[in-house]
Coordinates of C-alpha atoms and ligand atoms in Angstrom, one line a residue:
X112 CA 47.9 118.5 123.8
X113 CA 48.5 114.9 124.5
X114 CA 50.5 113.2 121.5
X115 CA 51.9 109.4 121.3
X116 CA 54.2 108.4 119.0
X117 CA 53.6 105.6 117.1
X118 CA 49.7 104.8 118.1
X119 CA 47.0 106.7 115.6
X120 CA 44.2 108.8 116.9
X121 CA 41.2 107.5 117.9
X122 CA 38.8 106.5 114.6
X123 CA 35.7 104.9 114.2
X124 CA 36.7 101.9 111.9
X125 CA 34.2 99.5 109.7
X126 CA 34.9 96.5 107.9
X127 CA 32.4 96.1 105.1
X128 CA 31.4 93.0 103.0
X129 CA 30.3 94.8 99.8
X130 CA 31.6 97.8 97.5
X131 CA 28.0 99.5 98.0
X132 CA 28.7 99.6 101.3
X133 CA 31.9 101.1 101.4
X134 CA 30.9 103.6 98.8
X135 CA 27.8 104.7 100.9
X136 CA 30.3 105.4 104.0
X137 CA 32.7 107.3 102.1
X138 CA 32.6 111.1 102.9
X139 CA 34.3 113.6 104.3
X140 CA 36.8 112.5 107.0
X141 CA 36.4 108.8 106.6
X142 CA 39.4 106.8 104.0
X143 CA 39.5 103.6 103.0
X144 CA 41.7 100.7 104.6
X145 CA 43.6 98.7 102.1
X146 CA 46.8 97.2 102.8
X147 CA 47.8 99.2 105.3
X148 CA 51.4 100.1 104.3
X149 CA 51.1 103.5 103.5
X150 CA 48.2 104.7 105.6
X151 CA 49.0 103.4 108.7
X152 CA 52.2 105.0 109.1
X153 CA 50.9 108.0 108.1
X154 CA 47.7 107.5 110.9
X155 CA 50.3 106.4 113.3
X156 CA 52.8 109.8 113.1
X157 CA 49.7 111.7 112.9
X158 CA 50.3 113.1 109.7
X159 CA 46.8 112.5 108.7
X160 CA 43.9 112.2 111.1
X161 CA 40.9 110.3 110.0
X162 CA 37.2 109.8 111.5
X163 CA 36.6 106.6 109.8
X164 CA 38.2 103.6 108.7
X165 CA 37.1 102.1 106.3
X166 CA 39.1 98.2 106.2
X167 CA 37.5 97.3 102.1
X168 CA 40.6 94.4 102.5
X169 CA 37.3 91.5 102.6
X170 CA 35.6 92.3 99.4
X171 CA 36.1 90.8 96.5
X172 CA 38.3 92.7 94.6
X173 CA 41.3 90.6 94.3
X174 CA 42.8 88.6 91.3
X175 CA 43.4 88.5 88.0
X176 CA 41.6 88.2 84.4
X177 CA 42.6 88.8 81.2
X178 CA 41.4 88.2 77.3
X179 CA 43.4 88.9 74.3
X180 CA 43.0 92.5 74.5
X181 CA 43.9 93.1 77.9
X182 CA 44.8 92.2 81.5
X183 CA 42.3 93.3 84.5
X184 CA 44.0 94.1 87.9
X185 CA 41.7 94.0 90.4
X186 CA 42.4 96.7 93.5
X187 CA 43.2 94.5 96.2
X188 CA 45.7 92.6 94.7
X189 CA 48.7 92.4 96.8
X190 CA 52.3 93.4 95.3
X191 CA 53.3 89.5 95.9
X192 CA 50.4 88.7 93.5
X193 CA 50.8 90.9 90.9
X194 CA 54.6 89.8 90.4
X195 CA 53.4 86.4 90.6
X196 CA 50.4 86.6 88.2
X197 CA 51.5 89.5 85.8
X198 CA 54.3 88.8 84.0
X199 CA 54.6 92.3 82.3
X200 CA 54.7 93.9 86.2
X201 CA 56.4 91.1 88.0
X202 CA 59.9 93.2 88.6
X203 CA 58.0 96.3 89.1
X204 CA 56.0 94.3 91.9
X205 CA 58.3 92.2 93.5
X206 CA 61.0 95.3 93.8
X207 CA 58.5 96.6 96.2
X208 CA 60.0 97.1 99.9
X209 CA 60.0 93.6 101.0
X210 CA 57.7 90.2 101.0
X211 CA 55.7 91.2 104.1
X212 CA 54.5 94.6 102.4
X213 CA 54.1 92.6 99.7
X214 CA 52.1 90.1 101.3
X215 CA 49.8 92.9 102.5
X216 CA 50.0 95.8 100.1
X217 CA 47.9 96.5 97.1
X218 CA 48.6 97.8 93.5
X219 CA 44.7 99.9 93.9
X220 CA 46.5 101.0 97.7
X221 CA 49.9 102.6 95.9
X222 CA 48.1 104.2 92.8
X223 CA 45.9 106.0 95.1
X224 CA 48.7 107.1 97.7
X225 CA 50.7 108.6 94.6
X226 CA 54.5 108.5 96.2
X227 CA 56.7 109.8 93.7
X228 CA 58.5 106.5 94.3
X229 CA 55.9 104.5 93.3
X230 CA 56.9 101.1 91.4
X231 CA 53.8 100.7 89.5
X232 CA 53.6 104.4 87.9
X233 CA 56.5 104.1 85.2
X234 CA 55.6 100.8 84.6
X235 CA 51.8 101.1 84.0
X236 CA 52.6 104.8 82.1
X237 CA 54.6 103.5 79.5
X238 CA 52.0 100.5 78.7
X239 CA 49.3 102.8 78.2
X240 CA 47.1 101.4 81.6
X241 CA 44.3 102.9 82.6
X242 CA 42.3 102.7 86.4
X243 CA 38.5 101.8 86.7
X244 CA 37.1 103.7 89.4
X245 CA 33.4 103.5 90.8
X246 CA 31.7 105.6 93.3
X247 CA 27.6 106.0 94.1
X248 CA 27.3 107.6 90.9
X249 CA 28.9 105.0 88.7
X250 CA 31.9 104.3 87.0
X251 CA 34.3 106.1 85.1
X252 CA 38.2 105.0 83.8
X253 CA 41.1 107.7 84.3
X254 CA 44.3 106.9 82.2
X255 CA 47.4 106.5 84.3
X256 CA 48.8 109.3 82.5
X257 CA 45.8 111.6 84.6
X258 CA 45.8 109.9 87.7
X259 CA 49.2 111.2 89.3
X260 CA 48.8 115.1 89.7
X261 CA 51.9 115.6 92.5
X262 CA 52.8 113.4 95.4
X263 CA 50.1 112.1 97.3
X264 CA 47.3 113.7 95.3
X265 CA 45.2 112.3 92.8
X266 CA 42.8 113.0 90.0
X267 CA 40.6 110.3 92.1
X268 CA 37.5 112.2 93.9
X269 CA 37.0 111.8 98.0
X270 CA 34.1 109.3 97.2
X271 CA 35.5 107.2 94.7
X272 CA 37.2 103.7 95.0
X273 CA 40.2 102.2 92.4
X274 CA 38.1 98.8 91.5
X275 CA 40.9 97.6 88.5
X276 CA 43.7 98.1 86.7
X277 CA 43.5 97.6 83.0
X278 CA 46.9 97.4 80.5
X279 CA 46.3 96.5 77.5
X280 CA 48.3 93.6 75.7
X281 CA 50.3 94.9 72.5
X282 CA 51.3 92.3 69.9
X283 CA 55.1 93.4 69.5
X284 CA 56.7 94.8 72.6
X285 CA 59.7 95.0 74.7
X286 CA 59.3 95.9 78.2
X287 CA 62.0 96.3 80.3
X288 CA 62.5 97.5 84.3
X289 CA 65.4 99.3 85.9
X290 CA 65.4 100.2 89.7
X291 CA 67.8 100.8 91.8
X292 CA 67.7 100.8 95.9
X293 CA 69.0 102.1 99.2
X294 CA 69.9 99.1 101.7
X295 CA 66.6 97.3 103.5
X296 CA 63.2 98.3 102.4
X297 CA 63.6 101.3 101.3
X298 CA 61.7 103.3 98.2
X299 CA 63.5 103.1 95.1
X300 CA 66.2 106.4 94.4
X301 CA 65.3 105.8 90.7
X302 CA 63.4 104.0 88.9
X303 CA 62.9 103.3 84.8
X304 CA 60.3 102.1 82.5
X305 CA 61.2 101.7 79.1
X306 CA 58.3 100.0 76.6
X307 CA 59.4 99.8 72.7
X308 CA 56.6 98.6 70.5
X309 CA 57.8 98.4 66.5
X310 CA 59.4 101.8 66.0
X311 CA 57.8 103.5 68.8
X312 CA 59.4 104.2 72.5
X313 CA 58.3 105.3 75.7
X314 CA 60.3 105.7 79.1
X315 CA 59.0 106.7 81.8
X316 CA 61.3 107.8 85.0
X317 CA 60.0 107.6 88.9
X318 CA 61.6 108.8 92.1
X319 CA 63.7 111.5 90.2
X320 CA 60.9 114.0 89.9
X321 CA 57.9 115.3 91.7
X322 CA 56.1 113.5 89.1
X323 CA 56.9 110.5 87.4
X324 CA 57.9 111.6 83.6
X325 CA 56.7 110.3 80.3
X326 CA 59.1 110.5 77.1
X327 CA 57.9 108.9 73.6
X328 CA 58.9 109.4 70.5
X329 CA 60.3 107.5 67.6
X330 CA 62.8 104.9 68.1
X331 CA 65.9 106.2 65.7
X332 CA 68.7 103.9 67.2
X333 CA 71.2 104.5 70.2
X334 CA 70.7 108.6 68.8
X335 CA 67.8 108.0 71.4
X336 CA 69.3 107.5 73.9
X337 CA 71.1 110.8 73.6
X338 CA 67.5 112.6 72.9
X339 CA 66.0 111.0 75.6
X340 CA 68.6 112.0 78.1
X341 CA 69.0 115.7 77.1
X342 CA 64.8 115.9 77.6
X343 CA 65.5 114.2 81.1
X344 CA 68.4 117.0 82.0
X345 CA 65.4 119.8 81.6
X346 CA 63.5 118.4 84.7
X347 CA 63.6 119.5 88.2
X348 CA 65.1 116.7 89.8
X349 CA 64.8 115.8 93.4
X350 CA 67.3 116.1 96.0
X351 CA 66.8 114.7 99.7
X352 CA 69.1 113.1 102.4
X353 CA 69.3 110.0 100.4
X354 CA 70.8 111.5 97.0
X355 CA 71.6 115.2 95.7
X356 CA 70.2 115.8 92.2
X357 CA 73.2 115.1 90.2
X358 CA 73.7 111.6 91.9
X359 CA 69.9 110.8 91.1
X360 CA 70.6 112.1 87.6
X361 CA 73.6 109.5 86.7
X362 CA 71.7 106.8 88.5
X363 CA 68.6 107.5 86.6
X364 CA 71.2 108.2 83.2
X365 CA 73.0 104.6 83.6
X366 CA 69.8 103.0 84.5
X367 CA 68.1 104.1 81.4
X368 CA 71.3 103.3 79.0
X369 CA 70.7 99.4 80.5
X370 CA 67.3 99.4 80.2
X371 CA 66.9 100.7 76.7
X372 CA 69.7 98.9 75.2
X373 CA 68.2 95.9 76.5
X374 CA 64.8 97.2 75.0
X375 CA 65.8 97.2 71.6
X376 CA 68.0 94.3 71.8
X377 CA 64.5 92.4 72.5
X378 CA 64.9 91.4 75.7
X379 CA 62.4 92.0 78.2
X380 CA 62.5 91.8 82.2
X381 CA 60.4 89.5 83.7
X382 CA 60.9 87.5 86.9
X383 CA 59.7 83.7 87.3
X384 CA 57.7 83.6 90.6
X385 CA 55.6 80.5 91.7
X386 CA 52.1 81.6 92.0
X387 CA 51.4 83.4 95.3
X388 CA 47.9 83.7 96.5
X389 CA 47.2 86.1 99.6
X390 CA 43.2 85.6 99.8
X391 CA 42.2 87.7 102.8
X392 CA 39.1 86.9 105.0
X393 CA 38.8 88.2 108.7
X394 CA 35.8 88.7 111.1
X395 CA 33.1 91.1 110.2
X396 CA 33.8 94.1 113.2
X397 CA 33.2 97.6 113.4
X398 CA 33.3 99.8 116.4
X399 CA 34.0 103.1 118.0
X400 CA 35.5 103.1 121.8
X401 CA 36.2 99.6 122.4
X402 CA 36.0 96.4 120.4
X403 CA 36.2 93.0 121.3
X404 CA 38.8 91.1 119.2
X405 CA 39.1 87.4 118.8
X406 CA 42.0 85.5 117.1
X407 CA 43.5 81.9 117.4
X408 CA 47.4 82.6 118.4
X409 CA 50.0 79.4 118.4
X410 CA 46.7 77.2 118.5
X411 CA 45.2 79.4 121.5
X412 CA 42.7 81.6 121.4
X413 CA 42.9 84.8 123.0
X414 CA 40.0 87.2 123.2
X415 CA 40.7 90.8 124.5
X416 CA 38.8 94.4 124.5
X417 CA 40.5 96.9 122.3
X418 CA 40.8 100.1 121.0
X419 CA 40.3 99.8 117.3
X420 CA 43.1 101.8 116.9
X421 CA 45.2 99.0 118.6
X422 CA 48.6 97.5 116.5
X423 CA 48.8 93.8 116.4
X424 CA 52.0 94.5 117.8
X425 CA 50.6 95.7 121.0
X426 CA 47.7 93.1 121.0
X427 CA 50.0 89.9 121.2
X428 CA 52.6 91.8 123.4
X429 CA 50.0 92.5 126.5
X430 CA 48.5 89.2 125.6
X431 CA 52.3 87.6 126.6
X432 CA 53.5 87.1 122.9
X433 CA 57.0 88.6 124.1
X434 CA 59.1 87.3 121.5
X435 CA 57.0 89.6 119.0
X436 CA 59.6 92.6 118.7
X437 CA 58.9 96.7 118.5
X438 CA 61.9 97.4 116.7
X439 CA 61.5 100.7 114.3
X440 CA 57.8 100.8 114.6
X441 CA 57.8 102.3 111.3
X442 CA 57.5 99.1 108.8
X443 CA 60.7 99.1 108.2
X444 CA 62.7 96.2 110.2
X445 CA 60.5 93.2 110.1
X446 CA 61.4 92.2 114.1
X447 CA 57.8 92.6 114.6
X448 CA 57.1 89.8 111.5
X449 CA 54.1 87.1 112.7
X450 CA 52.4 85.1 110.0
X451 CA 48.7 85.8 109.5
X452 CA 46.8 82.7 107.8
X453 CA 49.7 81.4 106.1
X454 CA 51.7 85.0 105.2
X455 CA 54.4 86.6 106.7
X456 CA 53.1 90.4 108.0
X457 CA 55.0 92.9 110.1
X458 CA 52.7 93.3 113.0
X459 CA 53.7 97.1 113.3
X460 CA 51.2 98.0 110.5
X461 CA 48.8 96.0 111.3
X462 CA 45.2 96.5 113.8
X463 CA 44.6 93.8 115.6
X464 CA 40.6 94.6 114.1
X465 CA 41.8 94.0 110.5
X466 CA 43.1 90.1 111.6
X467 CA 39.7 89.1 113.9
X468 CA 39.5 85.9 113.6
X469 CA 42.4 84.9 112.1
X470 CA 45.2 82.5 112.8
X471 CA 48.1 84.0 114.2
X472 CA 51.7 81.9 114.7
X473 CA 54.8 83.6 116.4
X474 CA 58.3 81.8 116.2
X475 CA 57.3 80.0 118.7
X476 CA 53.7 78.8 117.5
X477 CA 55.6 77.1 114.0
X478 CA 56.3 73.1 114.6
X479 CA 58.2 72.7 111.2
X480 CA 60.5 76.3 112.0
X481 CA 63.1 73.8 113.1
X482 CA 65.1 73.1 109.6
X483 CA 65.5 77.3 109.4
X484 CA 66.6 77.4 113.2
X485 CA 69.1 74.7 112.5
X486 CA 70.7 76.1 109.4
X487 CA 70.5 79.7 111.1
X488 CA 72.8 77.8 113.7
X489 CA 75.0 76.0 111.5
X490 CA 75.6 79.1 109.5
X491 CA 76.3 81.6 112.5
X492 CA 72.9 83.3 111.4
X493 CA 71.3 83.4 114.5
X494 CA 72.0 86.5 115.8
X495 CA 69.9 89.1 118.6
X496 CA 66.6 88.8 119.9
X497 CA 65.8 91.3 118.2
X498 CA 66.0 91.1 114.3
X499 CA 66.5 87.1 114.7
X500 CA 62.8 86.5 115.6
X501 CA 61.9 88.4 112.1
X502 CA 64.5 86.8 110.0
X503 CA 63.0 83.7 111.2
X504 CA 59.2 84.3 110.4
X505 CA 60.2 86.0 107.0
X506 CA 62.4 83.2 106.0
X507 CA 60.0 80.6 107.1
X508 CA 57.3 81.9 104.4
X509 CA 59.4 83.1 101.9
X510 CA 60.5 79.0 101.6
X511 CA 57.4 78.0 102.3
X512 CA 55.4 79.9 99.4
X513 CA 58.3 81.1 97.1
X514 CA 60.7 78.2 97.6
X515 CA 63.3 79.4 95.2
X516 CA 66.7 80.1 96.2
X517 CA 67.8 82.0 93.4
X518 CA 69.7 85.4 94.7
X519 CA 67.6 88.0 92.6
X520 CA 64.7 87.0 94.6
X521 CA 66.1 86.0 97.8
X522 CA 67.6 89.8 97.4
X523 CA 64.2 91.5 97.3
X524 CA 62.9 89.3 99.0
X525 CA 65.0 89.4 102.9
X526 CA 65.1 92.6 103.7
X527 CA 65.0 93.1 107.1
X528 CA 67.1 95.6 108.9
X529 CA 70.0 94.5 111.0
X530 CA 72.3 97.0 111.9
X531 CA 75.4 95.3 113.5
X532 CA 75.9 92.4 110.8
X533 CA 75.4 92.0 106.8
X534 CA 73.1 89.7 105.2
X535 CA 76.0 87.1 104.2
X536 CA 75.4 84.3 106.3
X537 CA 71.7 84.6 107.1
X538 CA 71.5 84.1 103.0
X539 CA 73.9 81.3 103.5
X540 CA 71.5 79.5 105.9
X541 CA 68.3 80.2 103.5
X542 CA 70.1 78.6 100.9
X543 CA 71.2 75.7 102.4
X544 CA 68.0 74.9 104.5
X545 CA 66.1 71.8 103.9
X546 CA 62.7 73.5 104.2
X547 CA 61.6 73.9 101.2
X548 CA 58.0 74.6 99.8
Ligands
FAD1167 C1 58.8 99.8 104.6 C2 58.0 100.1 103.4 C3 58.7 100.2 102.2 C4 58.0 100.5 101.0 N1 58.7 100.5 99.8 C5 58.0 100.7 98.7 C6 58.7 100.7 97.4 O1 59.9 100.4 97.4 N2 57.9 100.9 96.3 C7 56.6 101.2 96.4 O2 56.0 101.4 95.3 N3 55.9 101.2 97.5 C8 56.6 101.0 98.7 N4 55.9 101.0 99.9 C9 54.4 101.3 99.9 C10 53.6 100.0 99.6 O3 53.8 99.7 98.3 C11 52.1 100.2 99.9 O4 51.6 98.9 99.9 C12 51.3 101.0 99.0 O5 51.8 102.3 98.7 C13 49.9 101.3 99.5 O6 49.1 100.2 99.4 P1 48.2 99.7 100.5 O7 47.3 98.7 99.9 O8 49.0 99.3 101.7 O9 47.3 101.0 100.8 P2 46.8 101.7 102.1 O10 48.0 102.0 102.9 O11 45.7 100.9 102.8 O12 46.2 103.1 101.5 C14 47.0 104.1 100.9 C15 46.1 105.2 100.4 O13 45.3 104.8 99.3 C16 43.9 104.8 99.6 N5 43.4 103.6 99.0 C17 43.7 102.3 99.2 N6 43.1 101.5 98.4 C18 42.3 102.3 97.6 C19 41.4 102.0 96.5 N7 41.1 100.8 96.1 N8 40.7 103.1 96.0 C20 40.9 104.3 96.4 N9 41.8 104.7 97.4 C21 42.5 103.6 98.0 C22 43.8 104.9 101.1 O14 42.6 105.5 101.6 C23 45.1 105.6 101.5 O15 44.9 107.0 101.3 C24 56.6 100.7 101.1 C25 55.9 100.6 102.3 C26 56.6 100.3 103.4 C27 55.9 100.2 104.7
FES1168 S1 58.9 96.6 111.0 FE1 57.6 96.5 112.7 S2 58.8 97.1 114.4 FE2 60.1 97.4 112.7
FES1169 S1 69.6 93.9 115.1 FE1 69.9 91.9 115.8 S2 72.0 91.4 115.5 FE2 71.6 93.4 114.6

């Protein structure tokens, strides 16, 4: 048996322009293409196998409404969206990974994929959200509480699709956010939710267990805290390479002790992001064997006859975009970092079908880079030819579209992974660039 690491199996892949569509194509063997972040790596170690693709990333599912009795997510809002458009989520968002799996990721995406990691579950538990999800025989809403059944599996049937996410708004409530990360882009080790409306609590914990946790109760001063953690002692925690139970347990511990004593202090956690759009519009493409891809790169365009199974990556490397790096392959590095229409994406987990027609720049391809190069130079940021092409691109949008140089958000912001040097002086040259957005 014949196995390549790093490139999927062969599937049949279909971009469709309306839910109907979609809905009629899901069945057995087929999934459906959102962001990319999760699935891809999965299709490209050959964890999972699919016959069809289905890429739902054109339809009109993305934004943001709300009335005064709640706030509608739609699925194919990206994680840079939500932070920027939901208060209430915006730490729970923009603590995701990094800003290019922001830029292409989706809340509807991570709900479905169920990590036990996932930013959004103790969030969206503790403030009582719900899902909408539709399929060919109509529409139903699952609470959060019943969507997560154990990692990676859902209460969500094989021919359904996430369409929303619905909280609703309280009148009186503290909401407060508590993660804490490995280096890079890494999943959070622990994670904690705490929502306190009048005298009523409820924490949630992720990353600790096989299944994120609920507690409520009534709110009877700091004595809560003590109750709260005594419950938490009772469950099974996780222990992997990255932490042994007891560590997660005192991270998890101190990060609850934080997060509820600024609860019922009043203050809540909330980050101030511009507002980021990510609208997503590619050529209409499906195919089987070979398929014949179009896209404008550095002002040229480039046409070539591809495997729909094809990376970006590997599209604008045989095409002669060189300085477009394979460094992990896995997502996690950002060398591979190009901006797509305006955002920065890692090209790694990304088919060259899902960006037909789009407009691609490498580091070379940007005519107003050159403030960023300069200050990478003055600052002794500039490093290999590996990571420095990433920095770059990353940098380059996070100015462009975020613009604030404020630490908190530079931190969860730059997170590519460079092995031989820290992230000191690249910050430096961020900061003291004179692009700006
Ligand atoms: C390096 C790296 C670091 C990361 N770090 C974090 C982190 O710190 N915290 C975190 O929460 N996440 C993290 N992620 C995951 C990221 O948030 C993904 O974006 C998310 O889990 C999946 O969203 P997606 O839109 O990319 O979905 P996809 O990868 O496209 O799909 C994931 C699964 O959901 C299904 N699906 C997608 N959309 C729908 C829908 N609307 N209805 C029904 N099913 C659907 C797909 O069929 C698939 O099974 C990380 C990812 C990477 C690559
Ligand atoms: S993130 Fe794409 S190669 Fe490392
Ligand atoms: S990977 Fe480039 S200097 Fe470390």
């Amino acid at each position: 048996m014949s196995f390549v690491l790093g490139i999927p199996k062969k599937f049949k892949y279909i971009k469709v322009n309306s839910l109907d569509e979609a809905l009629e194509l899901l069945k057995d063997g087929s999934k459906v293409l959102a962001g990319g972040q999760s699935l891809l790596p999965l299709l490209k170690l050959r964890i999972l196998n699919v016959d069809t693709l289905i890429d739902i990333k054109n339809l009109d599912l993305r934004g943001v409404k709300e009335n005064e009795k709640e706030i509608e997510i739609y699925s194919l809002t990206t994680h840079n969206e939500v932070a920027s458009k939901v208060k209430l989520l915006s730490k729970a968002a923009f603590t995701i990974a990094d800003f290019q799996v922001r830029n292409k990721g989706t809340i509807g995406g991570s709900l479905a994929h169920a990590d036990p990691s996932s930013n959004y579950y103790p969030a969206l538990l503790t403030l009582d959200a719900k899902v909408k999800v539709k399929s060919k025989k109509g529409e139903r809403e699952i609470k959060v509480s019943d969507l997560y059944l154990s990692p990676y599996t859902t209460s969500i049937r094989e021919d359904e699709i996430i369409t929303s996410i619905i909280i609703p708004k309280k009148k009186e409530l503290n909401f407060t956010y508590e993660v804490y990360k490995r280096g890079g882009s890494a999943y959070p080790t622990a994670i904690v939710a705490v929502a306190i409306e009048g005298n009523k609590y409820k924490v949630s914990f992720g990353g600790i267990t096989e299944k994120p946790t609920l507690f409520e109760g009534e709110v009877e001063g700091e004595s809560t805290i003590k109750n709260v953690i005594e419950r938490l002692r009772k469950e099974k925690i996780i222990s992997d390479i990255h932490a042994d139970s007891s560590t997660r347990l005192k991270i998890a511990e101190r990060l609850f002790v934080n997060a509820f004593l600024k609860a019922l202090k009043g203050v809540s956690d909330k980050l101030d992001i511009p507002n980021i759009e990510n609208k997503w519009k590619s050529d209409m493409i499906r195919g089987e064997e070979t398929v014949t891809v179009r896209m404008k790169v550095n002002d040229f365009e480039v046409e070539d006859e591809v495997e729909p199974r094809t990376l970006l990556l590997d599209f604008l490397r045989r095409n002669g975009y060189k300085e477009v790096k394979r460094g992990c392959d896995e997502g996690k590095c950002g060398a591979c970092t190009v901006i797509i229409n305006g955002k920065s994406v890692k090209s790694c987990l990304t088919l060259a079908v899902e960006v037909a027609g789009s407009d691609i720049r490498t580091v070379k391809g940007l005519s107003d880079i050159k403030p960023i190069k300069d200050s990478f130079l003055e600052n002794f940021a500039m490093q290999c030819g590996y990571c420095t092409h990433g920095f770059l691109m990353v940098t380059y949008d996070y100015l462009k579209r975020v613009g604030k140089k404020d630490d908190e958000l530079l931190k969860y912001s730059i997170k590519n992974i460079c092995r031989c040097t820290g992230y000191f002086n690249i910050i430096k040259a961020i900061k003291s660039s004179s692009l700006s957005q």
